[in-house]
């Protein structure tokens, strides 16, 4: 058995030894777990994982490499990854780089050989917590001191949001949409393009005047990392634009809409991260299998009196998965309808958005 090269130290004092890959550096992040069996490329390139160390519960990672077309952002900002077994010899005709090469390129540390089942149980039982990935020789006391002194950042959205607007156009488009970038995934833009939308992606701190200058038919609020209560520019934006434009919120966008209407959000014990979360549509009674990635949720009880109606609920824990204000033409989803885990269960939401924009144009 070869000697361990890296270890992770949890805030609770537990240590796990393994072998480093990716960037050879120390890092402190929030530790979370994802139960998806595939999709590690989409996970590592999802901006919502900024400053998070992701435990992959599926034991084999890296086996199909990385394909140029499958990234969710140009510059991945995930904090790191913890896996049971890493495969550095992919078998996939589409792959252009290995996961290790991409992690090295973007300075992202990772570790394999760890007992991810035990680690996941700790997170599930005790909740998300800080974790240090470090050299195997780092003394435990020193590691715990670093963890105790480290304060998790709260500026993640400002770091991952675009700095200048950019556009994604389609021929013979029907609608002009502005997407507010809190850490937007590329597939949201692709699916908006697919239903006939020209999309202008704008920074999270864009003003109402800057957005309305494009005469949009609708507004999309994207997913993003961190606490939604910290993203005050977008909350204020919703307050000013609700009723004036159709608005569609996804993940963090769902939380920001809820906050703008006066509801509350709270941090979950360990969040939802996976591709098989059952969600019930309370309007149709249908069940959707959804992809999710969030640490915060909307307090269902706080929706009373806000003008928002609960439209979708998570069948595992009863948390809010969708809200709507029909009078303002505003609706949002906590899950990711673009992630195709159903695989087509939630595609109707993008068509619903275009229908609402059509009604608004004809009103």
Short mmCIF file of C-alpha atoms in Angstrom, two decimals:
data_model
loop_
_atom_site.label_atom_id
_atom_site.label_comp_id
_atom_site.label_asym_id
_atom_site.label_seq_id
_atom_site.Cartn_x
_atom_site.Cartn_y
_atom_site.Cartn_z
CA UNK A 1 0.00 0.00 0.00
CA UNK A 2 1.49 3.34 -1.03
CA UNK A 3 1.89 6.09 1.54
CA UNK A 4 -0.87 8.69 1.89
CA UNK A 5 -0.02 12.16 0.56
CA UNK A 6 -2.98 14.26 1.72
CA UNK A 7 -5.60 14.37 4.43
CA UNK A 8 -8.76 16.28 5.24
CA UNK A 9 -9.56 17.54 8.72
CA UNK A 10 -13.14 18.32 9.68
CA UNK A 11 -14.22 21.05 12.06
CA UNK A 12 -15.32 18.30 14.49
CA UNK A 13 -11.73 16.99 14.64
CA UNK A 14 -12.14 13.88 12.45
CA UNK A 15 -9.32 13.16 10.01
CA UNK A 16 -9.45 11.22 6.73
CA UNK A 17 -6.32 10.22 4.80
CA UNK A 18 -5.95 9.79 1.05
CA UNK A 19 -4.03 10.73 -2.07
CA UNK A 20 -3.95 14.18 -3.56
CA UNK A 21 -4.76 15.07 -7.15
CA UNK A 22 -5.46 18.36 -8.86
CA UNK A 23 -3.77 21.41 -7.32
CA UNK A 24 -1.14 20.67 -4.68
CA UNK A 25 -2.20 23.27 -2.14
CA UNK A 26 -3.99 23.71 1.16
CA UNK A 27 -7.57 24.97 1.25
CA UNK A 28 -10.44 25.51 3.68
CA UNK A 29 -14.01 25.15 2.42
CA UNK A 30 -17.48 24.10 3.50
CA UNK A 31 -17.88 20.33 3.10
CA UNK A 32 -21.04 19.06 1.36
CA UNK A 33 -22.03 15.87 -0.46
CA UNK A 34 -23.63 15.11 -3.83
CA UNK A 35 -25.42 11.83 -4.52
CA UNK A 36 -25.35 11.99 -8.35
CA UNK A 37 -24.01 8.88 -10.09
CA UNK A 38 -22.79 10.87 -13.10
CA UNK A 39 -22.20 14.52 -13.95
CA UNK A 40 -19.01 15.28 -12.04
CA UNK A 41 -18.00 17.70 -14.83
CA UNK A 42 -21.23 19.66 -14.50
CA UNK A 43 -20.82 19.63 -10.71
CA UNK A 44 -17.22 20.84 -10.68
CA UNK A 45 -18.06 23.63 -13.16
CA UNK A 46 -21.26 24.79 -11.43
CA UNK A 47 -20.56 28.24 -9.89
CA UNK A 48 -22.97 27.41 -7.04
CA UNK A 49 -20.21 25.19 -5.58
CA UNK A 50 -17.88 28.16 -5.02
CA UNK A 51 -15.93 27.67 -1.76
CA UNK A 52 -17.43 24.19 -1.22
CA UNK A 53 -15.54 20.89 -0.97
CA UNK A 54 -17.83 18.29 -2.57
CA UNK A 55 -17.91 14.68 -1.43
CA UNK A 56 -19.04 12.49 -4.32
CA UNK A 57 -21.01 9.56 -2.90
CA UNK A 58 -20.74 7.57 -6.14
CA UNK A 59 -17.46 5.68 -5.70
CA UNK A 60 -15.86 5.99 -9.16
CA UNK A 61 -15.04 9.46 -10.48
CA UNK A 62 -13.04 10.53 -13.53
CA UNK A 63 -13.75 7.49 -15.69
CA UNK A 64 -15.19 9.38 -18.67
CA UNK A 65 -12.90 12.42 -18.52
CA UNK A 66 -13.87 15.99 -19.37
CA UNK A 67 -15.58 17.10 -22.60
CA UNK A 68 -15.25 20.65 -23.90
CA UNK A 69 -19.00 21.01 -24.58
CA UNK A 70 -20.17 20.01 -21.10
CA UNK A 71 -18.90 22.81 -18.88
CA UNK A 72 -21.41 24.96 -16.99
CA UNK A 73 -19.00 27.90 -16.73
CA UNK A 74 -15.76 28.96 -18.37
CA UNK A 75 -13.79 29.21 -15.11
CA UNK A 76 -14.71 26.64 -12.41
CA UNK A 77 -14.70 27.96 -8.83
CA UNK A 78 -15.53 24.81 -6.85
CA UNK A 79 -13.53 24.62 -3.64
CA UNK A 80 -12.42 21.02 -4.17
CA UNK A 81 -13.56 17.42 -4.46
CA UNK A 82 -13.35 14.31 -2.29
CA UNK A 83 -13.79 10.92 -3.97
CA UNK A 84 -13.46 7.25 -3.13
CA UNK A 85 -11.73 6.09 -6.30
CA UNK A 86 -10.26 8.36 -8.98
CA UNK A 87 -9.72 7.09 -12.54
CA UNK A 88 -7.10 9.00 -14.53
CA UNK A 89 -7.42 6.89 -17.70
CA UNK A 90 -10.83 7.86 -19.12
CA UNK A 91 -12.71 5.79 -21.68
CA UNK A 92 -14.77 8.24 -23.74
CA UNK A 93 -14.33 9.35 -27.36
CA UNK A 94 -15.47 12.89 -26.42
CA UNK A 95 -12.99 13.58 -23.66
CA UNK A 96 -10.22 16.15 -24.17
CA UNK A 97 -8.70 16.34 -20.68
CA UNK A 98 -8.75 14.36 -17.46
CA UNK A 99 -10.40 15.67 -14.32
CA UNK A 100 -6.96 15.90 -12.71
CA UNK A 101 -5.67 18.09 -15.55
CA UNK A 102 -8.63 20.46 -15.27
CA UNK A 103 -8.25 20.70 -11.50
CA UNK A 104 -4.54 21.51 -11.94
CA UNK A 105 -5.34 24.10 -14.60
CA UNK A 106 -7.80 25.92 -12.33
CA UNK A 107 -5.85 25.48 -9.07
CA UNK A 108 -8.49 23.27 -7.44
CA UNK A 109 -7.31 20.72 -4.83
CA UNK A 110 -8.82 17.24 -4.57
CA UNK A 111 -8.27 13.98 -2.71
CA UNK A 112 -9.12 10.34 -3.42
CA UNK A 113 -8.95 7.12 -1.40
CA UNK A 114 -11.22 8.54 1.31
CA UNK A 115 -14.03 6.58 3.00
CA UNK A 116 -16.78 8.70 1.44
CA UNK A 117 -19.60 6.62 2.99
CA UNK A 118 -18.49 7.43 6.54
CA UNK A 119 -17.83 11.03 5.56
CA UNK A 120 -21.31 11.42 4.08
CA UNK A 121 -22.90 9.99 7.22
CA UNK A 122 -21.03 12.55 9.34
CA UNK A 123 -22.29 15.42 7.18
CA UNK A 124 -25.83 14.01 7.20
CA UNK A 125 -25.85 13.56 10.99
CA UNK A 126 -23.92 16.65 12.08
CA UNK A 127 -24.54 19.02 9.17
CA UNK A 128 -22.23 20.87 6.80
CA UNK A 129 -19.07 22.22 8.40
CA UNK A 130 -15.66 23.61 7.55
CA UNK A 131 -12.99 21.25 6.19
CA UNK A 132 -9.27 21.62 5.59
CA UNK A 133 -7.43 19.73 2.85
CA UNK A 134 -3.75 19.69 3.70
CA UNK A 135 -0.51 17.75 3.59
CA UNK A 136 -0.55 14.43 5.38
CA UNK A 137 2.16 15.68 7.79
CA UNK A 138 0.17 18.68 9.06
CA UNK A 139 -0.36 18.30 12.84
CA UNK A 140 -4.01 17.89 13.85
CA UNK A 141 -3.83 20.75 16.38
CA UNK A 142 -2.50 23.11 13.73
CA UNK A 143 -5.24 22.07 11.32
CA UNK A 144 -7.95 22.67 13.93
CA UNK A 145 -6.45 26.07 14.76
CA UNK A 146 -6.64 27.08 11.08
CA UNK A 147 -10.22 25.87 10.85
CA UNK A 148 -11.19 27.76 13.99
CA UNK A 149 -9.67 31.02 12.78
CA UNK A 150 -11.05 30.85 9.24
CA UNK A 151 -14.16 32.88 8.44
CA UNK A 152 -16.15 31.68 5.43
CA UNK A 153 -16.45 34.44 2.79
CA UNK A 154 -19.77 36.04 1.87
CA UNK A 155 -18.81 37.64 -1.45
CA UNK A 156 -19.17 34.59 -3.66
CA UNK A 157 -21.82 36.02 -6.00
CA UNK A 158 -19.74 39.11 -6.72
CA UNK A 159 -16.79 36.85 -7.59
CA UNK A 160 -18.62 34.52 -9.97
CA UNK A 161 -20.96 37.00 -11.65
CA UNK A 162 -19.89 38.36 -15.04
CA UNK A 163 -18.24 41.77 -14.93
CA UNK A 164 -19.71 42.95 -18.23
CA UNK A 165 -22.81 41.95 -20.15
CA UNK A 166 -22.63 39.31 -22.87
CA UNK A 167 -25.16 37.85 -25.26
CA UNK A 168 -26.29 34.49 -26.58
CA UNK A 169 -28.41 34.86 -29.71
CA UNK A 170 -30.45 32.52 -31.91
CA UNK A 171 -31.76 33.01 -35.45
CA UNK A 172 -35.38 34.17 -35.80
CA UNK A 173 -35.76 34.72 -32.07
CA UNK A 174 -39.18 35.41 -30.56
CA UNK A 175 -38.24 36.91 -27.19
CA UNK A 176 -35.55 39.10 -25.68
CA UNK A 177 -34.58 37.97 -22.20
CA UNK A 178 -32.21 39.48 -19.64
CA UNK A 179 -30.56 36.95 -17.32
CA UNK A 180 -29.16 38.32 -14.06
CA UNK A 181 -25.92 36.42 -13.44
CA UNK A 182 -25.52 35.33 -9.82
CA UNK A 183 -23.44 32.36 -11.05
CA UNK A 184 -25.47 31.24 -14.04
CA UNK A 185 -25.08 27.77 -15.55
CA UNK A 186 -24.60 27.65 -19.31
CA UNK A 187 -27.39 25.14 -19.78
CA UNK A 188 -29.96 27.65 -18.52
CA UNK A 189 -28.91 29.90 -21.38
CA UNK A 190 -28.92 26.99 -23.86
CA UNK A 191 -32.49 26.04 -22.98
CA UNK A 192 -33.67 29.65 -23.17
CA UNK A 193 -32.09 29.80 -26.63
CA UNK A 194 -33.86 26.56 -27.53
CA UNK A 195 -37.30 28.06 -26.86
CA UNK A 196 -36.55 31.09 -29.04
CA UNK A 197 -34.98 33.56 -26.62
CA UNK A 198 -32.10 35.92 -27.29
CA UNK A 199 -30.38 36.13 -23.90
CA UNK A 200 -28.44 39.11 -22.56
CA UNK A 201 -26.48 38.04 -19.47
CA UNK A 202 -25.86 40.92 -17.07
CA UNK A 203 -23.93 41.34 -13.77
CA UNK A 204 -25.81 40.72 -10.53
CA UNK A 205 -25.53 44.40 -9.53
CA UNK A 206 -27.07 45.79 -12.73
CA UNK A 207 -29.58 48.60 -12.22
CA UNK A 208 -33.19 48.67 -13.35
CA UNK A 209 -32.30 51.32 -15.92
CA UNK A 210 -29.47 49.20 -17.36
CA UNK A 211 -31.78 46.19 -17.67
CA UNK A 212 -34.78 48.05 -19.12
CA UNK A 213 -32.52 49.69 -21.71
CA UNK A 214 -32.62 46.35 -23.56
CA UNK A 215 -36.46 46.40 -23.61
CA UNK A 216 -36.62 42.77 -22.42
CA UNK A 217 -39.71 40.62 -22.68
CA UNK A 218 -38.73 38.82 -19.48
CA UNK A 219 -36.17 38.52 -16.70
CA UNK A 220 -34.38 35.38 -15.46
CA UNK A 221 -32.70 35.24 -12.06
CA UNK A 222 -30.01 32.58 -12.03
CA UNK A 223 -28.60 30.13 -9.54
CA UNK A 224 -25.58 31.14 -7.46
CA UNK A 225 -23.47 30.39 -4.37
CA UNK A 226 -23.82 31.44 -0.75
CA UNK A 227 -26.52 33.05 1.37
CA UNK A 228 -29.28 34.72 -0.68
CA UNK A 229 -29.73 37.37 2.02
CA UNK A 230 -26.27 38.72 1.08
CA UNK A 231 -27.37 39.41 -2.52
CA UNK A 232 -29.26 42.63 -1.76
CA UNK A 233 -28.86 44.22 -5.25
CA UNK A 234 -30.97 41.47 -6.84
CA UNK A 235 -33.56 41.52 -4.04
CA UNK A 236 -34.03 45.25 -4.64
CA UNK A 237 -34.17 44.64 -8.39
CA UNK A 238 -37.08 42.22 -7.98
CA UNK A 239 -38.92 44.70 -5.75
CA UNK A 240 -38.67 47.33 -8.49
CA UNK A 241 -39.44 45.10 -11.49
CA UNK A 242 -42.16 42.76 -10.20
CA UNK A 243 -45.35 43.45 -12.08
CA UNK A 244 -43.48 45.27 -14.84
CA UNK A 245 -41.83 42.20 -16.40
CA UNK A 246 -42.36 38.43 -16.30
CA UNK A 247 -39.71 37.02 -13.94
CA UNK A 248 -38.43 33.42 -13.77
CA UNK A 249 -36.17 32.46 -10.84
CA UNK A 250 -34.01 29.34 -10.63
CA UNK A 251 -32.40 28.06 -7.38
CA UNK A 252 -30.92 31.19 -5.76
CA UNK A 253 -33.23 33.19 -8.04
CA UNK A 254 -36.15 31.41 -6.34
CA UNK A 255 -34.85 32.43 -2.92
CA UNK A 256 -34.24 36.04 -4.00
CA UNK A 257 -37.78 36.36 -5.35
CA UNK A 258 -39.16 34.99 -2.08
CA UNK A 259 -37.08 37.44 -0.04
CA UNK A 260 -38.19 40.35 -2.23
CA UNK A 261 -41.83 39.47 -1.54
CA UNK A 262 -41.22 39.33 2.22
CA UNK A 263 -40.73 35.60 2.85
CA UNK A 264 -37.79 34.20 4.83
CA UNK A 265 -34.97 31.81 3.98
CA UNK A 266 -32.96 29.54 6.25
CA UNK A 267 -29.80 27.45 6.01
CA UNK A 268 -30.47 23.72 5.79
CA UNK A 269 -28.60 21.16 7.86
CA UNK A 270 -26.79 19.65 4.87
CA UNK A 271 -28.75 20.91 1.86
CA UNK A 272 -29.98 19.16 -1.26
CA UNK A 273 -27.39 17.99 -3.80
CA UNK A 274 -28.21 15.21 -6.21
CA UNK A 275 -30.11 14.22 -9.32
CA UNK A 276 -33.05 12.22 -7.99
CA UNK A 277 -35.05 14.50 -5.67
CA UNK A 278 -38.81 13.88 -5.98
CA UNK A 279 -40.84 17.09 -6.26
CA UNK A 280 -44.62 17.28 -6.41
CA UNK A 281 -46.31 19.87 -8.60
CA UNK A 282 -49.21 20.97 -6.41
CA UNK A 283 -51.05 22.46 -9.40
CA UNK A 284 -51.09 19.34 -11.59
CA UNK A 285 -50.45 16.65 -8.98
CA UNK A 286 -47.60 15.29 -11.10
CA UNK A 287 -44.27 14.16 -9.70
CA UNK A 288 -40.95 15.37 -11.11
CA UNK A 289 -37.52 13.82 -10.59
CA UNK A 290 -35.22 16.80 -10.20
CA UNK A 291 -31.61 17.86 -9.95
CA UNK A 292 -30.77 20.04 -6.96
CA UNK A 293 -27.88 21.97 -5.46
CA UNK A 294 -28.63 24.36 -2.60
CA UNK A 295 -27.79 25.01 1.05
CA UNK A 296 -30.66 27.44 1.71
CA UNK A 297 -34.43 27.04 1.42
CA UNK A 298 -37.52 29.21 1.62
CA UNK A 299 -39.52 28.96 4.86
CA UNK A 300 -42.93 27.65 3.75
CA UNK A 301 -44.75 29.23 6.70
CA UNK A 302 -43.31 32.66 5.86
CA UNK A 303 -45.06 32.71 2.45
CA UNK A 304 -48.39 33.60 4.07
CA UNK A 305 -49.44 37.15 3.21
CA UNK A 306 -46.62 37.73 0.72
CA UNK A 307 -48.66 37.30 -2.46
CA UNK A 308 -46.67 34.18 -3.35
CA UNK A 309 -48.34 30.79 -3.68
CA UNK A 310 -46.53 27.51 -3.05
CA UNK A 311 -46.63 25.50 -6.31
CA UNK A 312 -44.05 22.72 -5.76
CA UNK A 313 -42.94 20.80 -2.67
CA UNK A 314 -40.07 18.39 -1.97
CA UNK A 315 -41.48 14.99 -1.02
CA UNK A 316 -38.41 14.05 1.05
CA UNK A 317 -38.62 16.87 3.60
CA UNK A 318 -41.56 19.11 2.66
CA UNK A 319 -39.42 22.13 1.72
CA UNK A 320 -40.58 24.72 -0.80
CA UNK A 321 -39.57 23.88 -4.38
CA UNK A 322 -41.63 26.42 -6.31
CA UNK A 323 -43.60 29.64 -5.77
CA UNK A 324 -45.67 31.90 -8.01
CA UNK A 325 -47.38 35.27 -8.06
CA UNK A 326 -49.68 34.95 -11.08
CA UNK A 327 -50.82 38.59 -10.85
CA UNK A 328 -47.23 39.81 -11.27
CA UNK A 329 -46.28 37.09 -13.78
CA UNK A 330 -43.52 35.91 -11.42
CA UNK A 331 -42.62 32.28 -10.71
CA UNK A 332 -39.57 30.38 -9.49
CA UNK A 333 -38.13 26.93 -8.86
CA UNK A 334 -35.71 25.80 -6.15
CA UNK A 335 -34.51 22.89 -8.27
CA UNK A 336 -32.63 23.01 -11.60
CA UNK A 337 -35.03 22.45 -14.53
CA UNK A 338 -32.11 22.70 -16.98
CA UNK A 339 -30.23 19.73 -15.50
CA UNK A 340 -32.40 17.10 -17.21
CA UNK A 341 -32.31 14.54 -14.43
CA UNK A 342 -35.88 13.46 -15.28
CA UNK A 343 -34.59 13.82 -18.02
CA UNK A 344 -37.47 15.91 -19.46
CA UNK A 345 -39.67 16.22 -16.37
CA UNK A 346 -39.07 19.95 -15.89
CA UNK A 347 -38.52 21.21 -19.45
CA UNK A 348 -42.09 22.58 -19.47
CA UNK A 349 -40.98 25.45 -17.21
CA UNK A 350 -39.07 27.16 -20.01
CA UNK A 351 -42.14 26.91 -22.25
CA UNK A 352 -44.25 28.29 -19.40
CA UNK A 353 -41.92 31.29 -19.24
CA UNK A 354 -42.33 31.97 -22.98
CA UNK A 355 -46.11 31.65 -22.65
CA UNK A 356 -46.12 34.21 -19.84
CA UNK A 357 -43.94 36.57 -21.91
CA UNK A 358 -46.32 36.19 -24.85
CA UNK A 359 -49.29 37.06 -22.65
CA UNK A 360 -47.42 40.07 -21.26
CA UNK A 361 -46.60 41.33 -24.77
CA UNK A 362 -50.24 41.02 -25.82
CA UNK A 363 -51.67 42.54 -22.65
#
